[in-house]
Amino acid sequence: MSPVLAFLTNIGLPELTVIAGLAVIIFGRRLPEVAAKAYGEVVRLRRTIERLRRETGIDRELRDIEFTVRDAARKAALKEPLPPPAEFRANHDRGVRGTRDEERSSEEDGSRVDDEASRGEPGPDQGSEATTESPADAEEPGKET
């Protein structure tokens, strides 16, 4: 969107309806004539702004400033030292240890469920109506035996 009309991004359909209603009430039959004049003024204003930008070279200046800021930020990021190897190693080992503990815990939970299943006890997610039939042993619906 044009920077000149950037303020119009917050206007929705209800607001436009109110503005159109007010324009009809205020200008009445002259509304087409007034709208054409307003459009002509907006076009003239946009042309003037573009001409000023070209003449002053402000776009080039803004791009140069933006490049300078980005370049300075990049250089500053490169100057920041990396963490010492010992600190990095400690953080890495701590993360690996945590992952191993989680794996061990999930393996223990799995073996506990297997033990309960072999004894015929219902597991934590099974109700008291645990069944030992496999899906292959179950009768298919609609099939008579």
PDB file of C-alpha atoms in Angstrom:
ATOM      1  CA  MET A   1       0.000   0.000   0.000  1.00  0.00           C
ATOM      2  CA  SER A   2       1.163   3.510  -0.697  1.00  0.00           C
ATOM      3  CA  PRO A   3       2.682   5.324   2.298  1.00  0.00           C
ATOM      4  CA  VAL A   4       0.300   8.203   1.632  1.00  0.00           C
ATOM      5  CA  LEU A   5      -2.735   5.986   2.218  1.00  0.00           C
ATOM      6  CA  ALA A   6      -1.172   3.769   4.908  1.00  0.00           C
ATOM      7  CA  PHE A   7      -3.571   5.117   7.538  1.00  0.00           C
ATOM      8  CA  LEU A   8      -6.464   3.474   5.669  1.00  0.00           C
ATOM      9  CA  THR A   9      -5.403  -0.063   6.692  1.00  0.00           C
ATOM     10  CA  ASN A  10      -7.479   0.129   9.889  1.00  0.00           C
ATOM     11  CA  ILE A  11     -10.718   1.081   8.155  1.00  0.00           C
ATOM     12  CA  GLY A  12     -13.160  -1.783   7.706  1.00  0.00           C
ATOM     13  CA  LEU A  13     -16.514  -2.179   5.983  1.00  0.00           C
ATOM     14  CA  PRO A  14     -18.597  -0.648   8.816  1.00  0.00           C
ATOM     15  CA  GLU A  15     -16.440   2.490   8.853  1.00  0.00           C
ATOM     16  CA  LEU A  16     -16.578   2.823   5.072  1.00  0.00           C
ATOM     17  CA  THR A  17     -20.369   2.476   5.188  1.00  0.00           C
ATOM     18  CA  VAL A  18     -20.623   5.292   7.734  1.00  0.00           C
ATOM     19  CA  ILE A  19     -18.295   7.510   5.673  1.00  0.00           C
ATOM     20  CA  ALA A  20     -20.301   6.838   2.491  1.00  0.00           C
ATOM     21  CA  GLY A  21     -23.557   7.606   4.304  1.00  0.00           C
ATOM     22  CA  LEU A  22     -22.188  10.887   5.641  1.00  0.00           C
ATOM     23  CA  ALA A  23     -20.892  11.826   2.180  1.00  0.00           C
ATOM     24  CA  VAL A  24     -24.345  11.261   0.665  1.00  0.00           C
ATOM     25  CA  ILE A  25     -25.994  13.325   3.409  1.00  0.00           C
ATOM     26  CA  ILE A  26     -23.479  16.182   3.170  1.00  0.00           C
ATOM     27  CA  PHE A  27     -22.962  16.424  -0.607  1.00  0.00           C
ATOM     28  CA  GLY A  28     -26.210  14.978  -1.955  1.00  0.00           C
ATOM     29  CA  ARG A  29     -26.490  15.325  -5.741  1.00  0.00           C
ATOM     30  CA  ARG A  30     -23.044  16.913  -5.997  1.00  0.00           C
ATOM     31  CA  LEU A  31     -21.356  13.735  -4.654  1.00  0.00           C
ATOM     32  CA  PRO A  32     -20.026  12.516  -8.073  1.00  0.00           C
ATOM     33  CA  GLU A  33     -18.543  15.947  -8.802  1.00  0.00           C
ATOM     34  CA  VAL A  34     -16.940  16.214  -5.338  1.00  0.00           C
ATOM     35  CA  ALA A  35     -15.599  12.646  -5.552  1.00  0.00           C
ATOM     36  CA  ALA A  36     -13.978  13.362  -8.942  1.00  0.00           C
ATOM     37  CA  LYS A  37     -12.325  16.515  -7.571  1.00  0.00           C
ATOM     38  CA  ALA A  38     -11.085  14.647  -4.473  1.00  0.00           C
ATOM     39  CA  TYR A  39      -9.651  11.875  -6.644  1.00  0.00           C
ATOM     40  CA  GLY A  40      -7.857  14.442  -8.821  1.00  0.00           C
ATOM     41  CA  GLU A  41      -6.332  16.084  -5.740  1.00  0.00           C
ATOM     42  CA  VAL A  42      -5.117  12.742  -4.380  1.00  0.00           C
ATOM     43  CA  VAL A  43      -3.482  11.905  -7.728  1.00  0.00           C
ATOM     44  CA  ARG A  44      -1.833  15.329  -7.832  1.00  0.00           C
ATOM     45  CA  LEU A  45      -0.574  14.924  -4.249  1.00  0.00           C
ATOM     46  CA  ARG A  46       0.925  11.496  -5.012  1.00  0.00           C
ATOM     47  CA  ARG A  47       2.701  12.842  -8.102  1.00  0.00           C
ATOM     48  CA  THR A  48       4.122  15.720  -6.075  1.00  0.00           C
ATOM     49  CA  ILE A  49       5.410  13.369  -3.384  1.00  0.00           C
ATOM     50  CA  GLU A  50       7.063  11.101  -5.971  1.00  0.00           C
ATOM     51  CA  ARG A  51       8.667  14.121  -7.670  1.00  0.00           C
ATOM     52  CA  LEU A  52      10.037  15.347  -4.333  1.00  0.00           C
ATOM     53  CA  ARG A  53      11.467  11.916  -3.590  1.00  0.00           C
ATOM     54  CA  ARG A  54      13.242  11.832  -6.940  1.00  0.00           C
ATOM     55  CA  GLU A  55      14.573  15.380  -6.614  1.00  0.00           C
ATOM     56  CA  THR A  56      15.805  15.082  -3.055  1.00  0.00           C
ATOM     57  CA  GLY A  57      17.176  11.551  -3.380  1.00  0.00           C
ATOM     58  CA  ILE A  58      15.705  10.660  -0.013  1.00  0.00           C
ATOM     59  CA  ASP A  59      15.054   7.046  -1.093  1.00  0.00           C
ATOM     60  CA  ARG A  60      18.763   6.561  -1.789  1.00  0.00           C
ATOM     61  CA  GLU A  61      19.652   8.106   1.546  1.00  0.00           C
ATOM     62  CA  LEU A  62      17.201   5.888   3.402  1.00  0.00           C
ATOM     63  CA  ARG A  63      18.589   2.773   1.677  1.00  0.00           C
ATOM     64  CA  ASP A  64      22.146   3.831   2.556  1.00  0.00           C
ATOM     65  CA  ILE A  65      21.192   4.361   6.198  1.00  0.00           C
ATOM     66  CA  GLU A  66      19.410   1.003   6.329  1.00  0.00           C
ATOM     67  CA  PHE A  67      22.463  -0.735   4.827  1.00  0.00           C
ATOM     68  CA  THR A  68      24.766   0.963   7.336  1.00  0.00           C
ATOM     69  CA  VAL A  69      22.613  -0.127  10.279  1.00  0.00           C
ATOM     70  CA  ARG A  70      22.376  -3.731   9.044  1.00  0.00           C
ATOM     71  CA  ASP A  71      26.108  -3.867   8.362  1.00  0.00           C
ATOM     72  CA  ALA A  72      26.900  -2.545  11.845  1.00  0.00           C
ATOM     73  CA  ALA A  73      24.558  -5.102  13.424  1.00  0.00           C
ATOM     74  CA  ARG A  74      26.196  -7.916  11.444  1.00  0.00           C
ATOM     75  CA  LYS A  75      29.688  -6.806  12.471  1.00  0.00           C
ATOM     76  CA  ALA A  76      28.621  -6.530  16.118  1.00  0.00           C
ATOM     77  CA  ALA A  77      27.216 -10.060  16.004  1.00  0.00           C
ATOM     78  CA  LEU A  78      30.498 -11.357  14.585  1.00  0.00           C
ATOM     79  CA  LYS A  79      32.502  -9.625  17.327  1.00  0.00           C
ATOM     80  CA  GLU A  80      30.579 -11.342  20.148  1.00  0.00           C
ATOM     81  CA  PRO A  81      32.690 -14.231  21.396  1.00  0.00           C
ATOM     82  CA  LEU A  82      31.409 -17.773  21.216  1.00  0.00           C
ATOM     83  CA  PRO A  83      30.897 -19.537  24.556  1.00  0.00           C
ATOM     84  CA  PRO A  84      34.016 -21.249  25.895  1.00  0.00           C
ATOM     85  CA  PRO A  85      34.280 -24.931  24.924  1.00  0.00           C
ATOM     86  CA  ALA A  86      33.992 -26.099  28.554  1.00  0.00           C
ATOM     87  CA  GLU A  87      30.710 -24.211  29.053  1.00  0.00           C
ATOM     88  CA  PHE A  88      29.350 -25.513  25.765  1.00  0.00           C
ATOM     89  CA  ARG A  89      30.361 -29.076  26.700  1.00  0.00           C
ATOM     90  CA  ALA A  90      28.660 -28.815  30.120  1.00  0.00           C
ATOM     91  CA  ASN A  91      25.403 -27.592  28.562  1.00  0.00           C
ATOM     92  CA  HIS A  92      25.585 -30.309  25.921  1.00  0.00           C
ATOM     93  CA  ASP A  93      26.243 -33.080  28.481  1.00  0.00           C
ATOM     94  CA  ARG A  94      23.401 -31.849  30.682  1.00  0.00           C
ATOM     95  CA  GLY A  95      21.009 -32.051  27.717  1.00  0.00           C
ATOM     96  CA  VAL A  96      22.207 -35.545  26.749  1.00  0.00           C
ATOM     97  CA  ARG A  97      21.883 -36.793  30.340  1.00  0.00           C
ATOM     98  CA  GLY A  98      18.310 -35.494  30.501  1.00  0.00           C
ATOM     99  CA  THR A  99      17.431 -37.296  27.281  1.00  0.00           C
ATOM    100  CA  ARG A 100      18.942 -40.575  28.553  1.00  0.00           C
ATOM    101  CA  ASP A 101      16.967 -40.297  31.805  1.00  0.00           C
ATOM    102  CA  GLU A 102      13.749 -39.808  29.836  1.00  0.00           C
ATOM    103  CA  GLU A 103      14.507 -42.857  27.668  1.00  0.00           C
ATOM    104  CA  ARG A 104      15.267 -45.000  30.727  1.00  0.00           C
ATOM    105  CA  SER A 105      12.046 -43.858  32.408  1.00  0.00           C
ATOM    106  CA  SER A 106       9.933 -44.682  29.351  1.00  0.00           C
ATOM    107  CA  GLU A 107      11.598 -48.124  29.063  1.00  0.00           C
ATOM    108  CA  GLU A 108      10.765 -48.858  32.712  1.00  0.00           C
ATOM    109  CA  ASP A 109       7.142 -47.832  32.137  1.00  0.00           C
ATOM    110  CA  GLY A 110       6.967 -50.119  29.105  1.00  0.00           C
ATOM    111  CA  SER A 111       8.374 -53.135  30.972  1.00  0.00           C
ATOM    112  CA  ARG A 112       5.900 -52.552  33.834  1.00  0.00           C
ATOM    113  CA  VAL A 113       2.999 -52.621  31.358  1.00  0.00           C
ATOM    114  CA  ASP A 114       4.391 -55.834  29.799  1.00  0.00           C
ATOM    115  CA  ASP A 115       4.612 -57.490  33.253  1.00  0.00           C
ATOM    116  CA  GLU A 116       1.023 -56.552  34.074  1.00  0.00           C
ATOM    117  CA  ALA A 117      -0.173 -57.854  30.715  1.00  0.00           C
ATOM    118  CA  SER A 118       1.592 -61.208  31.174  1.00  0.00           C
ATOM    119  CA  ARG A 119      -0.077 -61.658  34.590  1.00  0.00           C
ATOM    120  CA  GLY A 120      -3.477 -60.834  33.097  1.00  0.00           C
ATOM    121  CA  GLU A 121      -3.880 -57.661  35.139  1.00  0.00           C
ATOM    122  CA  PRO A 122      -5.520 -54.682  33.461  1.00  0.00           C
ATOM    123  CA  GLY A 123      -3.102 -51.895  32.651  1.00  0.00           C
ATOM    124  CA  PRO A 124      -3.593 -48.250  33.634  1.00  0.00           C
ATOM    125  CA  ASP A 125      -5.398 -47.424  30.406  1.00  0.00           C
ATOM    126  CA  GLN A 126      -7.467 -50.614  30.315  1.00  0.00           C
ATOM    127  CA  GLY A 127     -10.612 -51.010  32.295  1.00  0.00           C
ATOM    128  CA  SER A 128     -11.511 -54.015  34.423  1.00  0.00           C
ATOM    129  CA  GLU A 129     -12.829 -55.645  31.266  1.00  0.00           C
ATOM    130  CA  ALA A 130      -9.455 -56.520  29.725  1.00  0.00           C
ATOM    131  CA  THR A 131      -9.761 -59.006  26.900  1.00  0.00           C
ATOM    132  CA  THR A 132      -7.154 -61.468  25.712  1.00  0.00           C
ATOM    133  CA  GLU A 133      -8.617 -61.932  22.245  1.00  0.00           C
ATOM    134  CA  SER A 134      -6.521 -60.736  19.358  1.00  0.00           C
ATOM    135  CA  PRO A 135      -8.208 -58.825  16.539  1.00  0.00           C
ATOM    136  CA  ALA A 136      -7.815 -61.893  14.318  1.00  0.00           C
ATOM    137  CA  ASP A 137      -9.765 -64.081  16.825  1.00  0.00           C
ATOM    138  CA  ALA A 138     -12.670 -61.657  17.042  1.00  0.00           C
ATOM    139  CA  GLU A 139     -15.639 -62.244  14.795  1.00  0.00           C
ATOM    140  CA  GLU A 140     -16.073 -59.844  11.935  1.00  0.00           C
ATOM    141  CA  PRO A 141     -19.355 -57.914  11.981  1.00  0.00           C
ATOM    142  CA  GLY A 142     -21.868 -59.160   9.469  1.00  0.00           C
ATOM    143  CA  LYS A 143     -20.183 -62.551   9.121  1.00  0.00           C
ATOM    144  CA  GLU A 144     -22.178 -65.514  10.423  1.00  0.00           C
ATOM    145  CA  THR A 145     -20.499 -68.616  11.853  1.00  0.00           C
TER     146      THR A 145
END
